Amino acid sequence: GENVEQHPSTLSVQEGDSAVIKCTYSDSASNYFPWYKQELGKRPQLIIDIRSNVGEKKDQRIAVTLNKTAKHFSLHITETQPEDSAVYFCAVSGGYQKVTFGIGTKLQVIP
Amino acid sequence: DSGVTQTPKHLITATGQRVTLRCSPRSGDLSVYWYQQSLDQGLQFLIQYYNGEERAKGNILERFSAQQFPDLHSELNLSSLELGDSALYFCASSLSPTATDTQYFGPGTRLTVL
């Protein structure tokens, strides 16, 4: 089955700095890569997703880049704010295969 | 608010007992997924239903079972509960049966087994 690795497991940044979280996957047939943000005790919420026919997608301060050849994709958050503090999960799926989630990255934005 | 509802919000029970968790998908969504999230762990896929039929199975224990009813709500049944079953249980819904469709998560049910 699919194997997803997510790094780092924890990340602390100063407010205003950028944060980057990276995920690698194993199945070259995977073609859907969403990112979820989960605040403590709350539901995972989709913040951005990318499909394999594009290499980059942006939504205000959030961007995702995809390198299908190397089988990795990254989440970039610019101008971080305290409310960005949460756990971020990457996920991978393709066709009729189930979604596989990464282990999560705990992001702390220090005011 | 994602439009996905789950009840109850919290559940406290004892080892050996059986509980039922309920999920109502977003209006129009036909797929329901169940996930388990243990403390400091990622999301583990348990099972998926699409339009009443089981679609995919993940790491679901034999003590656990699920079903989706004609009105599309789903129930996850957990039996012979063990301490290690304590976790957050999320359901998610999507329109189509494919895992490449965006999934919207419910607020979760926190299960505590004492």
PDB file of C-alpha atoms in Angstrom:
ATOM      1  CA  GLY A   1       0.000   0.000   0.000  1.00  0.00           C
ATOM      2  CA  GLU A   2       0.850   3.676  -0.032  1.00  0.00           C
ATOM      3  CA  ASN A   3       3.513   4.929   2.375  1.00  0.00           C
ATOM      4  CA  VAL A   4       3.477   8.624   3.321  1.00  0.00           C
ATOM      5  CA  GLU A   5       6.252  10.261   5.305  1.00  0.00           C
ATOM      6  CA  GLN A   6       5.856  13.772   6.708  1.00  0.00           C
ATOM      7  CA  HIS A   7       8.601  16.055   8.043  1.00  0.00           C
ATOM      8  CA  PRO A   8       9.205  17.702  10.395  1.00  0.00           C
ATOM      9  CA  SER A   9       7.049  16.371  13.215  1.00  0.00           C
ATOM     10  CA  THR A  10       7.260  19.698  15.051  1.00  0.00           C
ATOM     11  CA  LEU A  11       8.080  23.166  13.766  1.00  0.00           C
ATOM     12  CA  SER A  12       8.457  26.442  15.621  1.00  0.00           C
ATOM     13  CA  VAL A  13       8.686  29.724  13.738  1.00  0.00           C
ATOM     14  CA  GLN A  14       8.596  33.387  14.657  1.00  0.00           C
ATOM     15  CA  GLU A  15       5.504  35.297  13.676  1.00  0.00           C
ATOM     16  CA  GLY A  16       5.947  36.675  10.183  1.00  0.00           C
ATOM     17  CA  ASP A  17       8.401  33.992   9.095  1.00  0.00           C
ATOM     18  CA  SER A  18       7.635  31.233   6.607  1.00  0.00           C
ATOM     19  CA  ALA A  19       6.930  27.589   7.413  1.00  0.00           C
ATOM     20  CA  VAL A  20       7.517  24.628   5.113  1.00  0.00           C
ATOM     21  CA  ILE A  21       6.266  21.085   5.648  1.00  0.00           C
ATOM     22  CA  LYS A  22       7.237  18.271   3.318  1.00  0.00           C
ATOM     23  CA  CYS A  23       5.686  14.914   2.482  1.00  0.00           C
ATOM     24  CA  THR A  24       6.967  12.041   0.398  1.00  0.00           C
ATOM     25  CA  TYR A  25       4.936   9.164  -0.963  1.00  0.00           C
ATOM     26  CA  SER A  26       5.669   5.822  -2.563  1.00  0.00           C
ATOM     27  CA  ASP A  27       2.932   5.047  -5.115  1.00  0.00           C
ATOM     28  CA  SER A  28       3.566   6.738  -8.463  1.00  0.00           C
ATOM     29  CA  ALA A  29      -0.126   6.255  -9.357  1.00  0.00           C
ATOM     30  CA  SER A  30      -1.189   8.695  -6.628  1.00  0.00           C
ATOM     31  CA  ASN A  31      -2.680  11.855  -8.084  1.00  0.00           C
ATOM     32  CA  TYR A  32      -4.471  13.762  -5.317  1.00  0.00           C
ATOM     33  CA  PHE A  33      -2.644  15.550  -2.509  1.00  0.00           C
ATOM     34  CA  PRO A  34      -4.693  17.470   0.065  1.00  0.00           C
ATOM     35  CA  TRP A  35      -3.477  19.279   3.181  1.00  0.00           C
ATOM     36  CA  TYR A  36      -5.541  19.484   6.351  1.00  0.00           C
ATOM     37  CA  LYS A  37      -5.241  21.760   9.381  1.00  0.00           C
ATOM     38  CA  GLN A  38      -6.405  20.458  12.725  1.00  0.00           C
ATOM     39  CA  GLU A  39      -6.700  22.631  15.803  1.00  0.00           C
ATOM     40  CA  LEU A  40      -6.653  20.930  19.187  1.00  0.00           C
ATOM     41  CA  GLY A  41      -9.735  18.769  19.686  1.00  0.00           C
ATOM     42  CA  LYS A  42     -11.331  19.915  16.437  1.00  0.00           C
ATOM     43  CA  ARG A  43     -12.013  18.431  13.042  1.00  0.00           C
ATOM     44  CA  PRO A  44      -9.406  18.319  10.266  1.00  0.00           C
ATOM     45  CA  GLN A  45     -10.172  21.061   7.776  1.00  0.00           C
ATOM     46  CA  LEU A  46      -9.028  21.075   4.189  1.00  0.00           C
ATOM     47  CA  ILE A  47      -6.842  24.123   3.565  1.00  0.00           C
ATOM     48  CA  ILE A  48      -5.504  23.411   0.103  1.00  0.00           C
ATOM     49  CA  ASP A  49      -5.174  20.526  -2.323  1.00  0.00           C
ATOM     50  CA  ILE A  50      -3.358  19.806  -5.549  1.00  0.00           C
ATOM     51  CA  ARG A  51      -3.837  17.289  -8.306  1.00  0.00           C
ATOM     52  CA  SER A  52      -1.073  15.735 -10.347  1.00  0.00           C
ATOM     53  CA  ASN A  53      -1.721  17.771 -13.478  1.00  0.00           C
ATOM     54  CA  VAL A  54      -0.342  20.930 -11.833  1.00  0.00           C
ATOM     55  CA  GLY A  55       2.936  21.667 -10.088  1.00  0.00           C
ATOM     56  CA  GLU A  56       1.924  24.514  -7.794  1.00  0.00           C
ATOM     57  CA  LYS A  57      -1.204  26.019  -6.306  1.00  0.00           C
ATOM     58  CA  LYS A  58      -1.580  29.148  -4.170  1.00  0.00           C
ATOM     59  CA  ASP A  59      -4.305  30.497  -1.942  1.00  0.00           C
ATOM     60  CA  GLN A  60      -3.337  33.761  -0.273  1.00  0.00           C
ATOM     61  CA  ARG A  61      -0.563  32.920   2.248  1.00  0.00           C
ATOM     62  CA  ILE A  62      -0.697  29.181   1.573  1.00  0.00           C
ATOM     63  CA  ALA A  63       0.855  27.316  -1.321  1.00  0.00           C
ATOM     64  CA  VAL A  64       1.484  23.706  -2.223  1.00  0.00           C
ATOM     65  CA  THR A  65       4.135  22.459  -4.637  1.00  0.00           C
ATOM     66  CA  LEU A  66       4.255  19.012  -6.176  1.00  0.00           C
ATOM     67  CA  ASN A  67       7.185  17.137  -7.692  1.00  0.00           C
ATOM     68  CA  LYS A  68       5.769  13.946  -9.193  1.00  0.00           C
ATOM     69  CA  THR A  69       9.135  12.742 -10.421  1.00  0.00           C
ATOM     70  CA  ALA A  70      10.627  12.851  -6.954  1.00  0.00           C
ATOM     71  CA  LYS A  71       7.308  11.886  -5.339  1.00  0.00           C
ATOM     72  CA  HIS A  72       7.169  14.692  -2.853  1.00  0.00           C
ATOM     73  CA  PHE A  73       4.980  17.690  -2.170  1.00  0.00           C
ATOM     74  CA  SER A  74       5.259  20.569   0.246  1.00  0.00           C
ATOM     75  CA  LEU A  75       3.073  23.036   2.095  1.00  0.00           C
ATOM     76  CA  HIS A  76       4.341  26.605   2.326  1.00  0.00           C
ATOM     77  CA  ILE A  77       2.841  29.128   4.717  1.00  0.00           C
ATOM     78  CA  THR A  78       4.152  32.679   4.405  1.00  0.00           C
ATOM     79  CA  GLU A  79       3.839  35.572   6.870  1.00  0.00           C
ATOM     80  CA  THR A  80       2.819  33.173   9.625  1.00  0.00           C
ATOM     81  CA  GLN A  81       0.391  34.333  12.295  1.00  0.00           C
ATOM     82  CA  PRO A  82      -0.373  32.912  15.761  1.00  0.00           C
ATOM     83  CA  GLU A  83      -3.674  31.532  14.462  1.00  0.00           C
ATOM     84  CA  ASP A  84      -1.700  29.326  12.070  1.00  0.00           C
ATOM     85  CA  SER A  85      -0.592  27.281  15.102  1.00  0.00           C
ATOM     86  CA  ALA A  86      -2.114  23.809  14.667  1.00  0.00           C
ATOM     87  CA  VAL A  87      -1.312  20.322  13.452  1.00  0.00           C
ATOM     88  CA  TYR A  88      -1.032  19.983   9.687  1.00  0.00           C
ATOM     89  CA  PHE A  89      -1.584  16.672   7.898  1.00  0.00           C
ATOM     90  CA  CYS A  90      -0.709  15.829   4.342  1.00  0.00           C
ATOM     91  CA  ALA A  91      -2.622  13.098   2.549  1.00  0.00           C
ATOM     92  CA  VAL A  92      -2.252  11.078  -0.636  1.00  0.00           C
ATOM     93  CA  SER A  93      -4.685   9.143  -2.788  1.00  0.00           C
ATOM     94  CA  GLY A  94      -5.246   8.050  -6.366  1.00  0.00           C
ATOM     95  CA  GLY A  95      -8.007   6.436  -8.341  1.00  0.00           C
ATOM     96  CA  TYR A  96      -9.927   4.106  -6.071  1.00  0.00           C
ATOM     97  CA  GLN A  97      -7.201   3.713  -3.479  1.00  0.00           C
ATOM     98  CA  LYS A  98      -7.911   4.877   0.034  1.00  0.00           C
ATOM     99  CA  VAL A  99      -6.540   8.142   1.412  1.00  0.00           C
ATOM    100  CA  THR A 100      -3.331   7.743   3.388  1.00  0.00           C
ATOM    101  CA  PHE A 101      -2.440  10.482   5.855  1.00  0.00           C
ATOM    102  CA  GLY A 102       0.950  11.586   7.063  1.00  0.00           C
ATOM    103  CA  ILE A 103       1.697  11.530  10.783  1.00  0.00           C
ATOM    104  CA  GLY A 104       1.189  15.274  11.152  1.00  0.00           C
ATOM    105  CA  THR A 105       3.329  18.343  11.865  1.00  0.00           C
ATOM    106  CA  LYS A 106       2.718  20.426  14.958  1.00  0.00           C
ATOM    107  CA  LEU A 107       3.324  24.040  13.975  1.00  0.00           C
ATOM    108  CA  GLN A 108       3.872  26.643  16.656  1.00  0.00           C
ATOM    109  CA  VAL A 109       3.990  30.301  15.659  1.00  0.00           C
ATOM    110  CA  ILE A 110       5.695  32.359  18.336  1.00  0.00           C
ATOM    111  CA  PRO A 111       4.382  35.927  18.654  1.00  0.00           C
TER     112      PRO A 111
ATOM    113  CA  ASP B   1     -19.155  24.099   9.738  1.00  0.00           C
ATOM    114  CA  SER B   2     -18.581  21.350   7.154  1.00  0.00           C
ATOM    115  CA  GLY B   3     -22.199  20.177   7.048  1.00  0.00           C
ATOM    116  CA  VAL B   4     -21.236  16.750   8.410  1.00  0.00           C
ATOM    117  CA  THR B   5     -22.739  15.939  11.793  1.00  0.00           C
ATOM    118  CA  GLN B   6     -21.715  13.344  14.344  1.00  0.00           C
ATOM    119  CA  THR B   7     -23.321  12.200  17.555  1.00  0.00           C
ATOM    120  CA  PRO B   8     -22.611  11.901  20.358  1.00  0.00           C
ATOM    121  CA  LYS B   9     -19.843  14.417  20.905  1.00  0.00           C
ATOM    122  CA  HIS B  10     -18.457  12.551  23.903  1.00  0.00           C
ATOM    123  CA  LEU B  11     -18.886   8.977  25.047  1.00  0.00           C
ATOM    124  CA  ILE B  12     -17.543   7.417  28.224  1.00  0.00           C
ATOM    125  CA  THR B  13     -17.943   3.699  28.745  1.00  0.00           C
ATOM    126  CA  ALA B  14     -16.324   0.670  30.317  1.00  0.00           C
ATOM    127  CA  THR B  15     -14.199  -2.122  28.909  1.00  0.00           C
ATOM    128  CA  GLY B  16     -16.200  -4.916  27.337  1.00  0.00           C
ATOM    129  CA  GLN B  17     -19.094  -2.666  26.403  1.00  0.00           C
ATOM    130  CA  ARG B  18     -20.537  -1.856  22.983  1.00  0.00           C
ATOM    131  CA  VAL B  19     -21.205   1.610  21.564  1.00  0.00           C
ATOM    132  CA  THR B  20     -22.639   3.073  18.373  1.00  0.00           C
ATOM    133  CA  LEU B  21     -21.393   6.259  16.762  1.00  0.00           C
ATOM    134  CA  ARG B  22     -23.563   8.075  14.255  1.00  0.00           C
ATOM    135  CA  CYS B  23     -22.691  10.235  11.258  1.00  0.00           C
ATOM    136  CA  SER B  24     -24.830  12.228   8.837  1.00  0.00           C
ATOM    137  CA  PRO B  25     -23.043  13.293   5.656  1.00  0.00           C
ATOM    138  CA  ARG B  26     -23.325  16.634   3.896  1.00  0.00           C
ATOM    139  CA  SER B  27     -26.450  17.040   1.839  1.00  0.00           C
ATOM    140  CA  GLY B  28     -25.872  15.360  -1.518  1.00  0.00           C
ATOM    141  CA  ASP B  29     -22.785  13.386  -0.490  1.00  0.00           C
ATOM    142  CA  LEU B  30     -23.028   9.645  -1.034  1.00  0.00           C
ATOM    143  CA  SER B  31     -19.698   8.507   0.449  1.00  0.00           C
ATOM    144  CA  VAL B  32     -18.975   8.205   4.141  1.00  0.00           C
ATOM    145  CA  TYR B  33     -15.548   7.452   5.582  1.00  0.00           C
ATOM    146  CA  TRP B  34     -14.684   6.539   9.164  1.00  0.00           C
ATOM    147  CA  TYR B  35     -11.327   7.398  10.761  1.00  0.00           C
ATOM    148  CA  GLN B  36      -9.751   6.749  14.138  1.00  0.00           C
ATOM    149  CA  GLN B  37      -7.344   9.237  15.696  1.00  0.00           C
ATOM    150  CA  SER B  38      -5.582   8.119  18.837  1.00  0.00           C
ATOM    151  CA  LEU B  39      -3.688  10.526  21.094  1.00  0.00           C
ATOM    152  CA  ASP B  40      -0.834  12.168  19.210  1.00  0.00           C
ATOM    153  CA  GLN B  41      -1.476   9.933  16.222  1.00  0.00           C
ATOM    154  CA  GLY B  42      -2.463  10.590  12.676  1.00  0.00           C
ATOM    155  CA  LEU B  43      -5.716   9.634  11.073  1.00  0.00           C
ATOM    156  CA  GLN B  44      -6.205   5.920  10.506  1.00  0.00           C
ATOM    157  CA  PHE B  45      -8.729   5.009   7.835  1.00  0.00           C
ATOM    158  CA  LEU B  46     -11.212   2.398   9.026  1.00  0.00           C
ATOM    159  CA  ILE B  47     -13.883   1.917   6.376  1.00  0.00           C
ATOM    160  CA  GLN B  48     -15.770   3.607   3.537  1.00  0.00           C
ATOM    161  CA  TYR B  49     -19.368   3.278   2.393  1.00  0.00           C
ATOM    162  CA  TYR B  50     -20.827   4.570  -0.832  1.00  0.00           C
ATOM    163  CA  ASN B  51     -24.567   4.745  -1.391  1.00  0.00           C
ATOM    164  CA  GLY B  52     -25.223   1.992   1.126  1.00  0.00           C
ATOM    165  CA  GLU B  53     -22.504  -0.413   0.039  1.00  0.00           C
ATOM    166  CA  GLU B  54     -19.121  -1.055   1.622  1.00  0.00           C
ATOM    167  CA  ARG B  55     -16.505   0.425  -0.703  1.00  0.00           C
ATOM    168  CA  ALA B  56     -13.115   0.091   0.972  1.00  0.00           C
ATOM    169  CA  LYS B  57     -11.676  -1.277   4.165  1.00  0.00           C
ATOM    170  CA  GLY B  58      -8.673  -0.054   6.072  1.00  0.00           C
ATOM    171  CA  ASN B  59      -7.298  -1.039   9.450  1.00  0.00           C
ATOM    172  CA  ILE B  60     -10.648  -1.884  10.983  1.00  0.00           C
ATOM    173  CA  LEU B  61     -10.704  -4.442  13.770  1.00  0.00           C
ATOM    174  CA  GLU B  62     -13.099  -7.386  13.624  1.00  0.00           C
ATOM    175  CA  ARG B  63     -14.745  -6.028  16.793  1.00  0.00           C
ATOM    176  CA  PHE B  64     -15.764  -2.962  14.797  1.00  0.00           C
ATOM    177  CA  SER B  65     -18.436  -2.827  12.127  1.00  0.00           C
ATOM    178  CA  ALA B  66     -20.271  -0.164  10.188  1.00  0.00           C
ATOM    179  CA  GLN B  67     -23.206   0.324   7.906  1.00  0.00           C
ATOM    180  CA  GLN B  68     -24.812   3.028   5.802  1.00  0.00           C
ATOM    181  CA  PHE B  69     -28.567   3.327   5.761  1.00  0.00           C
ATOM    182  CA  PRO B  70     -30.934   4.275   2.905  1.00  0.00           C
ATOM    183  CA  ASP B  71     -31.034   7.886   4.146  1.00  0.00           C
ATOM    184  CA  LEU B  72     -27.214   7.810   3.827  1.00  0.00           C
ATOM    185  CA  HIS B  73     -26.403   8.276   7.478  1.00  0.00           C
ATOM    186  CA  SER B  74     -23.837   5.843   8.798  1.00  0.00           C
ATOM    187  CA  GLU B  75     -23.190   4.116  12.086  1.00  0.00           C
ATOM    188  CA  LEU B  76     -19.946   2.710  13.439  1.00  0.00           C
ATOM    189  CA  ASN B  77     -20.387  -0.045  15.996  1.00  0.00           C
ATOM    190  CA  LEU B  78     -17.571  -0.793  18.415  1.00  0.00           C
ATOM    191  CA  SER B  79     -17.884  -3.890  20.599  1.00  0.00           C
ATOM    192  CA  SER B  80     -15.889  -5.661  23.329  1.00  0.00           C
ATOM    193  CA  LEU B  81     -14.244  -2.311  23.970  1.00  0.00           C
ATOM    194  CA  GLU B  82     -10.675  -2.169  25.219  1.00  0.00           C
ATOM    195  CA  LEU B  83      -8.724   0.668  26.820  1.00  0.00           C
ATOM    196  CA  GLY B  84      -6.805   1.106  23.579  1.00  0.00           C
ATOM    197  CA  ASP B  85      -9.993   1.933  21.693  1.00  0.00           C
ATOM    198  CA  SER B  86     -10.093   5.312  23.418  1.00  0.00           C
ATOM    199  CA  ALA B  87      -9.720   7.829  20.607  1.00  0.00           C
ATOM    200  CA  LEU B  88     -11.365  10.482  18.499  1.00  0.00           C
ATOM    201  CA  TYR B  89     -13.533   8.952  15.801  1.00  0.00           C
ATOM    202  CA  PHE B  90     -14.193  11.109  12.769  1.00  0.00           C
ATOM    203  CA  CYS B  91     -16.436  10.543   9.850  1.00  0.00           C
ATOM    204  CA  ALA B  92     -16.024  12.372   6.569  1.00  0.00           C
ATOM    205  CA  SER B  93     -18.193  12.590   3.512  1.00  0.00           C
ATOM    206  CA  SER B  94     -17.697  13.207  -0.174  1.00  0.00           C
ATOM    207  CA  LEU B  95     -19.804  13.210  -3.292  1.00  0.00           C
ATOM    208  CA  SER B  96     -18.255  10.377  -5.263  1.00  0.00           C
ATOM    209  CA  PRO B  97     -16.772   6.984  -4.340  1.00  0.00           C
ATOM    210  CA  THR B  98     -13.245   7.894  -5.362  1.00  0.00           C
ATOM    211  CA  ALA B  99     -10.657   8.822  -2.756  1.00  0.00           C
ATOM    212  CA  THR B 100      -9.573  11.746  -4.925  1.00  0.00           C
ATOM    213  CA  ASP B 101     -12.764  13.587  -4.115  1.00  0.00           C
ATOM    214  CA  THR B 102     -12.507  16.230  -1.376  1.00  0.00           C
ATOM    215  CA  GLN B 103     -13.542  14.864   1.997  1.00  0.00           C
ATOM    216  CA  TYR B 104     -15.316  17.004   4.581  1.00  0.00           C
ATOM    217  CA  PHE B 105     -14.917  15.978   8.185  1.00  0.00           C
ATOM    218  CA  GLY B 106     -17.448  15.969  10.974  1.00  0.00           C
ATOM    219  CA  PRO B 107     -16.651  17.318  14.468  1.00  0.00           C
ATOM    220  CA  GLY B 108     -15.785  13.861  15.795  1.00  0.00           C
ATOM    221  CA  THR B 109     -16.836  11.680  18.697  1.00  0.00           C
ATOM    222  CA  ARG B 110     -14.423  11.399  21.597  1.00  0.00           C
ATOM    223  CA  LEU B 111     -14.617   7.895  23.028  1.00  0.00           C
ATOM    224  CA  THR B 112     -13.145   7.190  26.450  1.00  0.00           C
ATOM    225  CA  VAL B 113     -12.988   3.582  27.608  1.00  0.00           C
ATOM    226  CA  LEU B 114     -12.393   3.191  31.359  1.00  0.00           C
TER     227      LEU B 114
END
